[in-house]
PDB file of C-alpha atoms in Angstrom:
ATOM      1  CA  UNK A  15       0.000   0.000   0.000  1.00  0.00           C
ATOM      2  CA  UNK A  16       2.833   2.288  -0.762  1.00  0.00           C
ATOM      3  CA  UNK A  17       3.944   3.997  -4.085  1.00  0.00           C
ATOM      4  CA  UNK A  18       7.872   4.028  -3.127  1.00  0.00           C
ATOM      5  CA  UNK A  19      10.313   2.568  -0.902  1.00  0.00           C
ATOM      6  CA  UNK A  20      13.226   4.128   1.185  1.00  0.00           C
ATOM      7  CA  UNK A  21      15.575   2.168   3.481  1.00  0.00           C
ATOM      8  CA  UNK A  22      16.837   4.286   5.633  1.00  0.00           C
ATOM      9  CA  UNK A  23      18.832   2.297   8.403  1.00  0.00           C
ATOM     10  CA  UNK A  24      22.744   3.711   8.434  1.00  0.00           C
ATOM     11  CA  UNK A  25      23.608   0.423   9.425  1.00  0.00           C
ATOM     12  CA  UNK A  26      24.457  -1.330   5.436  1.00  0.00           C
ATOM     13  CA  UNK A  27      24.535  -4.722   7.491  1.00  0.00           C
ATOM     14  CA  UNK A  28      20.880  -4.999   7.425  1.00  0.00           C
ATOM     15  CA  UNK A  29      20.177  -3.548   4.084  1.00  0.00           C
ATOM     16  CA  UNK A  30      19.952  -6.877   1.571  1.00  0.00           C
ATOM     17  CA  UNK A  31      17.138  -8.615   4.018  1.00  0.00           C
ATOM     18  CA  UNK A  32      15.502  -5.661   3.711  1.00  0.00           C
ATOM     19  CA  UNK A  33      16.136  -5.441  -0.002  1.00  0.00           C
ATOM     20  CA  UNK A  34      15.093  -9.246  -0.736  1.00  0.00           C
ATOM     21  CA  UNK A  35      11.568  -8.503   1.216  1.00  0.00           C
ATOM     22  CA  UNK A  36      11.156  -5.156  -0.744  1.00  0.00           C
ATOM     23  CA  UNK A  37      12.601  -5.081  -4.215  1.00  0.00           C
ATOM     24  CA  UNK A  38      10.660  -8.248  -5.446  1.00  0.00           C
ATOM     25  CA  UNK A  39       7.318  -5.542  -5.576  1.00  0.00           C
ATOM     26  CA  UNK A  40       9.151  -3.889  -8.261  1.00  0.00           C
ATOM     27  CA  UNK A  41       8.323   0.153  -6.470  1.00  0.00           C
ATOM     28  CA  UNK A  42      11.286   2.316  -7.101  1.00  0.00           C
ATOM     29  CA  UNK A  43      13.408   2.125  -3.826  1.00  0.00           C
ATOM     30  CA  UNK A  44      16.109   4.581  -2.689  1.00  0.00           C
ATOM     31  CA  UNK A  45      18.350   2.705  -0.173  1.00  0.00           C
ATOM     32  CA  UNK A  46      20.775   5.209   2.203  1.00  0.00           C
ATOM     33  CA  UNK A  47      24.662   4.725   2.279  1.00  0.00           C
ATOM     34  CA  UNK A  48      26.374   2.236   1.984  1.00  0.00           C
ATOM     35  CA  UNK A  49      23.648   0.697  -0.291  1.00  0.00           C
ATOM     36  CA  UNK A  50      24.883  -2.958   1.649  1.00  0.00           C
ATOM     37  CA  UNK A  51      26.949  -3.755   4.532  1.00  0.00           C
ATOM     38  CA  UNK A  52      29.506  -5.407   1.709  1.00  0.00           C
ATOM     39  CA  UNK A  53      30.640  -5.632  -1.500  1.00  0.00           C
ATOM     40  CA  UNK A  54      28.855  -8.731  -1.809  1.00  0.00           C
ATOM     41  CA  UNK A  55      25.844  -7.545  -0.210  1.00  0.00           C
ATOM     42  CA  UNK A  56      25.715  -4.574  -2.547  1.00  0.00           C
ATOM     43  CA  UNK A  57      26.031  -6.548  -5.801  1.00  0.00           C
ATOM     44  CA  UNK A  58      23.538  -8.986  -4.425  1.00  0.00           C
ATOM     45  CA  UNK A  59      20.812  -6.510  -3.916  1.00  0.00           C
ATOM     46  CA  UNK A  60      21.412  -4.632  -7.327  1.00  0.00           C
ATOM     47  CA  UNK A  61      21.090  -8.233  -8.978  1.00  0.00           C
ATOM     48  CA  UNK A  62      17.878  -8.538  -6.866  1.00  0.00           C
ATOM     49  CA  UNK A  63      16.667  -5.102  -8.527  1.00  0.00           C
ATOM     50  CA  UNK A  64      17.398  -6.050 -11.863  1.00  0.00           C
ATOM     51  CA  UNK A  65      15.522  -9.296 -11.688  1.00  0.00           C
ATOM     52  CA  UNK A  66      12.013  -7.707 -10.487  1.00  0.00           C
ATOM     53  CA  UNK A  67      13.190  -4.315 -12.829  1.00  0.00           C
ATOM     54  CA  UNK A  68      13.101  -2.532  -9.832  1.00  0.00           C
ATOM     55  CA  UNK A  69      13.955   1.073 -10.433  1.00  0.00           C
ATOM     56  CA  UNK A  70      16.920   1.479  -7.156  1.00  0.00           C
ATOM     57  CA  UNK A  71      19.614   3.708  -6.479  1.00  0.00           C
ATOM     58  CA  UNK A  72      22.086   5.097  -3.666  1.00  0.00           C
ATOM     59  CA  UNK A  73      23.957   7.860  -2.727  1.00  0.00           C
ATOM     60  CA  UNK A  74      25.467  10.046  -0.674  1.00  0.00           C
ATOM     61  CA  UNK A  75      24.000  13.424   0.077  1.00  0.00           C
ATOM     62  CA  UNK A  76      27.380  15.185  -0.984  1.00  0.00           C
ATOM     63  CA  UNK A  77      27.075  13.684  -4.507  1.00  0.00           C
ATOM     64  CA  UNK A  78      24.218  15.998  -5.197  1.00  0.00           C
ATOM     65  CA  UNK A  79      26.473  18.663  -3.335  1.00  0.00           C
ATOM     66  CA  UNK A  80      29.439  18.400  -5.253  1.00  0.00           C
ATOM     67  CA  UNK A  81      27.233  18.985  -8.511  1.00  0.00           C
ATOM     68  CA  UNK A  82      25.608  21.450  -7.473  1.00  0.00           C
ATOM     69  CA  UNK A  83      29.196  23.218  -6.357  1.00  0.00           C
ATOM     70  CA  UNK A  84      31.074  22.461 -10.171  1.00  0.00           C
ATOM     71  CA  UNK A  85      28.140  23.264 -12.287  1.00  0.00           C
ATOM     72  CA  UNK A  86      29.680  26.603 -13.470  1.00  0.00           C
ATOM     73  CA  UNK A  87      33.149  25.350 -12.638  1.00  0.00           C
ATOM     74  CA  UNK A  88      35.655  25.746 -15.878  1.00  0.00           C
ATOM     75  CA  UNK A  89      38.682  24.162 -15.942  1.00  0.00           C
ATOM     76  CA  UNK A  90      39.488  22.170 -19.205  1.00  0.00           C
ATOM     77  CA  UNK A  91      39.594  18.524 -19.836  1.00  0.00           C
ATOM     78  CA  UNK A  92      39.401  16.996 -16.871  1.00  0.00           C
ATOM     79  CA  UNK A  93      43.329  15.561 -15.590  1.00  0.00           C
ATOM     80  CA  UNK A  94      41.923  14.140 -11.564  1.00  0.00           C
ATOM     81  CA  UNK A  95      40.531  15.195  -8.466  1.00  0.00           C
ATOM     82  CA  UNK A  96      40.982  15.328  -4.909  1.00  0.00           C
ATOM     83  CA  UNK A  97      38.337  15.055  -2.190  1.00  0.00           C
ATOM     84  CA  UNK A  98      38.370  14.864   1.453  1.00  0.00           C
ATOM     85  CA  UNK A  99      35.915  14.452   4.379  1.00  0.00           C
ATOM     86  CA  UNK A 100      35.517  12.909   8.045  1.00  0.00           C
ATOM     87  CA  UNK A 101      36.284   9.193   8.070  1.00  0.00           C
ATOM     88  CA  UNK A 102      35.180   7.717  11.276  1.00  0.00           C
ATOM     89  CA  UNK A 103      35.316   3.803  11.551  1.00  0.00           C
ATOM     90  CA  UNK A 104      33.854   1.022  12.956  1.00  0.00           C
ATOM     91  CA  UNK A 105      34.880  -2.536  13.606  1.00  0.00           C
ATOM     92  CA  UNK A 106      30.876  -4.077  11.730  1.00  0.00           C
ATOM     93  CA  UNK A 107      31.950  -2.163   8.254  1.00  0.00           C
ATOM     94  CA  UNK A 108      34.518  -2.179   5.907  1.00  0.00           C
ATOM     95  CA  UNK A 109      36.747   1.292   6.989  1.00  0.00           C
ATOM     96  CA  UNK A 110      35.534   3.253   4.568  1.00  0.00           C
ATOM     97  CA  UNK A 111      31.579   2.240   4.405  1.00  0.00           C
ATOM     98  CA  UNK A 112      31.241   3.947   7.350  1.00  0.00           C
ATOM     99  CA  UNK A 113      31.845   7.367   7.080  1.00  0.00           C
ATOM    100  CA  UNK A 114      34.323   7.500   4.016  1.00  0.00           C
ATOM    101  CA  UNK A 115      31.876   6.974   1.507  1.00  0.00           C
ATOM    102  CA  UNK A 116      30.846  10.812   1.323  1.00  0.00           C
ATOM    103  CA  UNK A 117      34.328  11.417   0.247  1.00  0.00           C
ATOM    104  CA  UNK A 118      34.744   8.375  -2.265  1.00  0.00           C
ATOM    105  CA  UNK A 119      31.314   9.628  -3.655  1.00  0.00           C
ATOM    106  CA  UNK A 120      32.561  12.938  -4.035  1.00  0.00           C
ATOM    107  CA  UNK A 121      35.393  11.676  -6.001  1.00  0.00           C
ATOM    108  CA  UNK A 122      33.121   9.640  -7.857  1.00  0.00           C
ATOM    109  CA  UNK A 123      31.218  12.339  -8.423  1.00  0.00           C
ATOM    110  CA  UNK A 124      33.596  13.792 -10.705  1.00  0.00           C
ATOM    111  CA  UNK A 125      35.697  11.227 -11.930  1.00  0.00           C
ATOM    112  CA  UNK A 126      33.199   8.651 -13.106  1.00  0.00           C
ATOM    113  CA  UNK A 127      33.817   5.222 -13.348  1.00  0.00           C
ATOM    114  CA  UNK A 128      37.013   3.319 -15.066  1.00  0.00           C
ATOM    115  CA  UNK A 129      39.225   3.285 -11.928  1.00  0.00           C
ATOM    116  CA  UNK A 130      41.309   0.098 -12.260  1.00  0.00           C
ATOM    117  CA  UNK A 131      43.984   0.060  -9.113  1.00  0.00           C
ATOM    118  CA  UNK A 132      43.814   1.633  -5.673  1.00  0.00           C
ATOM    119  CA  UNK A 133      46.560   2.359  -3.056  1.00  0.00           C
ATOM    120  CA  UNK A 134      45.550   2.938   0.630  1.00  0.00           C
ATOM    121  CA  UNK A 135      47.706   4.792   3.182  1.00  0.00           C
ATOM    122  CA  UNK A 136      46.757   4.273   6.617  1.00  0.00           C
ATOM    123  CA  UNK A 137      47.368   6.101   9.989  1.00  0.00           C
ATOM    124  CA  UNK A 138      45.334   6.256  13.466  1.00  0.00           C
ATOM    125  CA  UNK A 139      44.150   9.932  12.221  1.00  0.00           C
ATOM    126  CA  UNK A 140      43.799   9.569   8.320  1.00  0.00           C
ATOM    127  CA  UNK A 141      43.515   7.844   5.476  1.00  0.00           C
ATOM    128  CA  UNK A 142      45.061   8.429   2.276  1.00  0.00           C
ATOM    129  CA  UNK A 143      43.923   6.251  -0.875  1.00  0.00           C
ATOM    130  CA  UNK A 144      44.846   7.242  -4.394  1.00  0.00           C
ATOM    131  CA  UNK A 145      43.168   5.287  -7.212  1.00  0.00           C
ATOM    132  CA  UNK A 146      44.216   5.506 -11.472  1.00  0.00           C
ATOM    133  CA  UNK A 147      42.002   5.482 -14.081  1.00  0.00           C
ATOM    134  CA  UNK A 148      42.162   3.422 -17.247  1.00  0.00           C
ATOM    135  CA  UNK A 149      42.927   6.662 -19.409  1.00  0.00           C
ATOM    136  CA  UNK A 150      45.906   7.562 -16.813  1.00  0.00           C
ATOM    137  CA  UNK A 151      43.714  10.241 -14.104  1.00  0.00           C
ATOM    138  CA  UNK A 152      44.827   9.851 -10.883  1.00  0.00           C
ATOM    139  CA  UNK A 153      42.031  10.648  -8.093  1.00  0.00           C
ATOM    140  CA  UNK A 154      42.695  10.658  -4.676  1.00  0.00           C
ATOM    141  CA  UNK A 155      40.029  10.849  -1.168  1.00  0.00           C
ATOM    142  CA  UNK A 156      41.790  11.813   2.356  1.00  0.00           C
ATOM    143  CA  UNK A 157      39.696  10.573   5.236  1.00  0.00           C
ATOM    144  CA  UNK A 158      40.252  12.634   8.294  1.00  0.00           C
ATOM    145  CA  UNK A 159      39.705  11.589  11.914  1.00  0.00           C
ATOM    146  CA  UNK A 160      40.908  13.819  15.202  1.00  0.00           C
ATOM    147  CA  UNK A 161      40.645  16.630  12.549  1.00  0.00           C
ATOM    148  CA  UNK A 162      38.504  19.638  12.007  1.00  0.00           C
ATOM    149  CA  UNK A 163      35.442  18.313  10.220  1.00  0.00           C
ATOM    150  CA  UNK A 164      34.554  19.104   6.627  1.00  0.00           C
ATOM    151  CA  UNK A 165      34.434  18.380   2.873  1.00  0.00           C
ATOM    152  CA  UNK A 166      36.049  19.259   0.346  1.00  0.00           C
ATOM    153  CA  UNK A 167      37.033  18.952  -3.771  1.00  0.00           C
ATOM    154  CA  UNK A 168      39.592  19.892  -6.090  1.00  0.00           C
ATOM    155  CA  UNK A 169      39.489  19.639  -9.690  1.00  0.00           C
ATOM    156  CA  UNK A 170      42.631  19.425 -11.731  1.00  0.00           C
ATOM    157  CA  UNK A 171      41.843  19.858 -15.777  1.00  0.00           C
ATOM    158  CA  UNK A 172      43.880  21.063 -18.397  1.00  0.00           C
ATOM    159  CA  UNK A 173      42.530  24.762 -18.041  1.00  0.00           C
ATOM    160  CA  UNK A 174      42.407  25.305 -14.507  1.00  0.00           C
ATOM    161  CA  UNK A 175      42.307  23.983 -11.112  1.00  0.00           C
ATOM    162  CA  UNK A 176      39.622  24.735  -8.911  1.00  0.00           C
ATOM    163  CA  UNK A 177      38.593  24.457  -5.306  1.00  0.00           C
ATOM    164  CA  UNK A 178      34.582  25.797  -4.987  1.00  0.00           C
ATOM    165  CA  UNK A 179      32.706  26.391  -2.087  1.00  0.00           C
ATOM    166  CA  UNK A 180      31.191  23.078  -1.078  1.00  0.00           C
ATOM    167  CA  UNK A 181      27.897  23.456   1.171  1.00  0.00           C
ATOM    168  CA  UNK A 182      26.581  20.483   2.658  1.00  0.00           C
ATOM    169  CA  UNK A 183      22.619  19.250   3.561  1.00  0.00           C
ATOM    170  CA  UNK A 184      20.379  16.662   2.240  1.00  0.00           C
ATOM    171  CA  UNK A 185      18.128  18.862   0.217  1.00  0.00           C
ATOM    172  CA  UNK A 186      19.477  18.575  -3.205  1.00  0.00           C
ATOM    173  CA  UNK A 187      19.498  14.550  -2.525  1.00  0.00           C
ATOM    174  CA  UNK A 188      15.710  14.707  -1.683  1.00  0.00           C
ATOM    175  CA  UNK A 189      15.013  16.877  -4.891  1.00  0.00           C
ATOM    176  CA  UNK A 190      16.125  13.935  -6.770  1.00  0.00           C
ATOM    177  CA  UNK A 191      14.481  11.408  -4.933  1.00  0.00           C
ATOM    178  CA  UNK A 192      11.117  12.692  -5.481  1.00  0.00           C
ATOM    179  CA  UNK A 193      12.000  13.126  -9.172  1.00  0.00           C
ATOM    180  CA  UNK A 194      12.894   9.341  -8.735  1.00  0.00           C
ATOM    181  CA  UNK A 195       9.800   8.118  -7.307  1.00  0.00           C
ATOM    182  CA  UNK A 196       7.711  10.202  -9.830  1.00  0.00           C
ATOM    183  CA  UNK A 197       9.573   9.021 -13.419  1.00  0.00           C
ATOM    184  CA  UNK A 198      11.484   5.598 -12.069  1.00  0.00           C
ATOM    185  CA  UNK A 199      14.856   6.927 -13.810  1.00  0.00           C
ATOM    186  CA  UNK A 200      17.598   6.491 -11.506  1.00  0.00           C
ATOM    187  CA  UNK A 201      19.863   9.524 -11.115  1.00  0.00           C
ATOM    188  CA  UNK A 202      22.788   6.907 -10.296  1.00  0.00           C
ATOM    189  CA  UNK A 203      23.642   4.000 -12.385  1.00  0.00           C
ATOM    190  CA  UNK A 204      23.914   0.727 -10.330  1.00  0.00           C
ATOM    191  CA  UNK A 205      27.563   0.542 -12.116  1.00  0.00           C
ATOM    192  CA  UNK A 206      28.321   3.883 -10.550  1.00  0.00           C
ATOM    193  CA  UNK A 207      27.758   2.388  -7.021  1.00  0.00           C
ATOM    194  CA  UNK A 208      29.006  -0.846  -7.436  1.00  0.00           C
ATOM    195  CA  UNK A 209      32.238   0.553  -8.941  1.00  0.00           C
ATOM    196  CA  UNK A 210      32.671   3.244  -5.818  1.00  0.00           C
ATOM    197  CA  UNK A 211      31.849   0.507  -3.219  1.00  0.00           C
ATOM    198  CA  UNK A 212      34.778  -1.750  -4.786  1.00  0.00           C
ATOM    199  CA  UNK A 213      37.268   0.961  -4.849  1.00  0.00           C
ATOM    200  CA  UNK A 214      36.277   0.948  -0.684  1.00  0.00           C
ATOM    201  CA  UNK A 215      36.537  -2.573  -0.845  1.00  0.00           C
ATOM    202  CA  UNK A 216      39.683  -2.174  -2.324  1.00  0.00           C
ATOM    203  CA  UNK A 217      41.078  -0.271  -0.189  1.00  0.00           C
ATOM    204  CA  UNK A 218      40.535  -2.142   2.947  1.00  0.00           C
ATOM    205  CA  UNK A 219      42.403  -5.217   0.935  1.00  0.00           C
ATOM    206  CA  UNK A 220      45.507  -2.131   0.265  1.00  0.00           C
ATOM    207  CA  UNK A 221      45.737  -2.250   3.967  1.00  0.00           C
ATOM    208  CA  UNK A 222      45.775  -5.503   4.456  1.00  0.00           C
ATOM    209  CA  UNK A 223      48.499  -5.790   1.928  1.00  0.00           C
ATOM    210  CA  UNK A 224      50.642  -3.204   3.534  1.00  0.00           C
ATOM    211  CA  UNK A 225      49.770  -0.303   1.115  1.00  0.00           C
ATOM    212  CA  UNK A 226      50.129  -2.628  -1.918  1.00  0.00           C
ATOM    213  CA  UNK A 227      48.180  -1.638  -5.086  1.00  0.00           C
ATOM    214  CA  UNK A 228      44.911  -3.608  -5.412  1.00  0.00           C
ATOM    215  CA  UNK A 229      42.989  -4.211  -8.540  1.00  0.00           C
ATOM    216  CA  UNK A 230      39.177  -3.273  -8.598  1.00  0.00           C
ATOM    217  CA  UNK A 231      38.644  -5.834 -10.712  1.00  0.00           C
ATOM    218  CA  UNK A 232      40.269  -8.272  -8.994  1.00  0.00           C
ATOM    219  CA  UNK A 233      38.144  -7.708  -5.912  1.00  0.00           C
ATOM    220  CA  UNK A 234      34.674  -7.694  -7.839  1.00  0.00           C
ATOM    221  CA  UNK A 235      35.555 -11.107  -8.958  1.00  0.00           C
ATOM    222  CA  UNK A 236      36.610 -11.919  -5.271  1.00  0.00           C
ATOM    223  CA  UNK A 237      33.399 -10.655  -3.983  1.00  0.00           C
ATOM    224  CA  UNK A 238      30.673 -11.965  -6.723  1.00  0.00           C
ATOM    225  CA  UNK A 239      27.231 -13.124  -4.775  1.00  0.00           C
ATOM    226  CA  UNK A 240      27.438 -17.099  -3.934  1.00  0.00           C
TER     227      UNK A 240
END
């Protein structure tokens, strides 16, 4: 007796049981960061939405943000970016599903999808990972804990470099929502937010490795549904 669906626990752990009892009605469902509590959750319930062509997406609020921030922004072809943001953690997520996605979606935001290896940098206050593109852009997120809290973004492009004025809130993200629920097109592609969850993914294998470089496609093979 409903006309749209919204999961809205920030716990991703929970977020494919409630996706298998939902998505099978086929009502266009928005689903809060992290879309699952893994990488194997979140392919899982896309798969699910696809079978029952449910219209779904997930974001971050600072996707819409960022946009909104680099719609007049001019500065060439685009070379990489840099974002940053708080990156709290907790022991029942991968590191950067917690709190790190806003950044990673940022950077996401602008860079688009075709990252192919990520290195991760890790220290008690911050995390550093840097991931390259298959057309040679480099885009890196910082992660910032016992620091000032904020967000940021940094476009490099063959023109210019620019740093705009970032303002934060979920209004832009609920604009696009309703437009979601009233047409059924998805503002993000289920690629989008499979591809930014694996580069998280990825980077919690980097630091496991020591800092190694980890491939994104290596890890979406690794962590295909069962």
């Amino acid at each position: 007796n409903v006309d749209a669906v919204m999961i809205e626990s920030v716990d991703g752990r929970p977020h494919l049981k409630y996706a298998r009892e939902v998505l099978p009605s086929g009502k266009p469902t928005f689903i809060d960061k992290p879309v699952g509590g893994t990488l194997r959750d979140a392919i899982e319930i896309y798969q699910i939405a696809k079978k029952h062509n449910t219209p779904l997406f997930s974001s971050s609020s600072l996707r819409f943000n960022t946009m909104a921030a680099l719609q007049s922004a001019k500065y060439g072809d685009l070379r990489g970016a840099s974002t940053f943001g708080p990156c709290e953690i907790e022991s029942h997520h991968p590191d950067l599903y917690w709190y790190g996605i806003h950044a990673t979606e940022m950077l996401y935001t602008v860079m688009g999808r075709g990252c192919q290896t990520v290195v991760r940098t890790h220290t008690p206050n911050v995390d550093v990972v840097t991931g390259t593109w298959s057309d040679g852009r480099v885009g890196t997120m910082r992660g910032n804990r016992a620091t000032k809290s904020g967000y940021g973004v940094t476009v490099f492009g063959s023109g210019g470099i620019v740093t705009p004025e970032l303002k934060t809130g979920y209004g832009l993200m609920l604009k696009e929502i309703v437009k979601f629920f009233q047409t059924r097109v998805v503002p993000v592609p289920a690629e989008d937010t499979i591809e930014l969850m694996a580069f998280m993914e990825a980077a919690d294998e980097s630091k496991r490795r020591g800092g190694a470089p980890v491939s994104l496609a290596d890890v979406m093979k690794a962590n295909q549904p069962k």
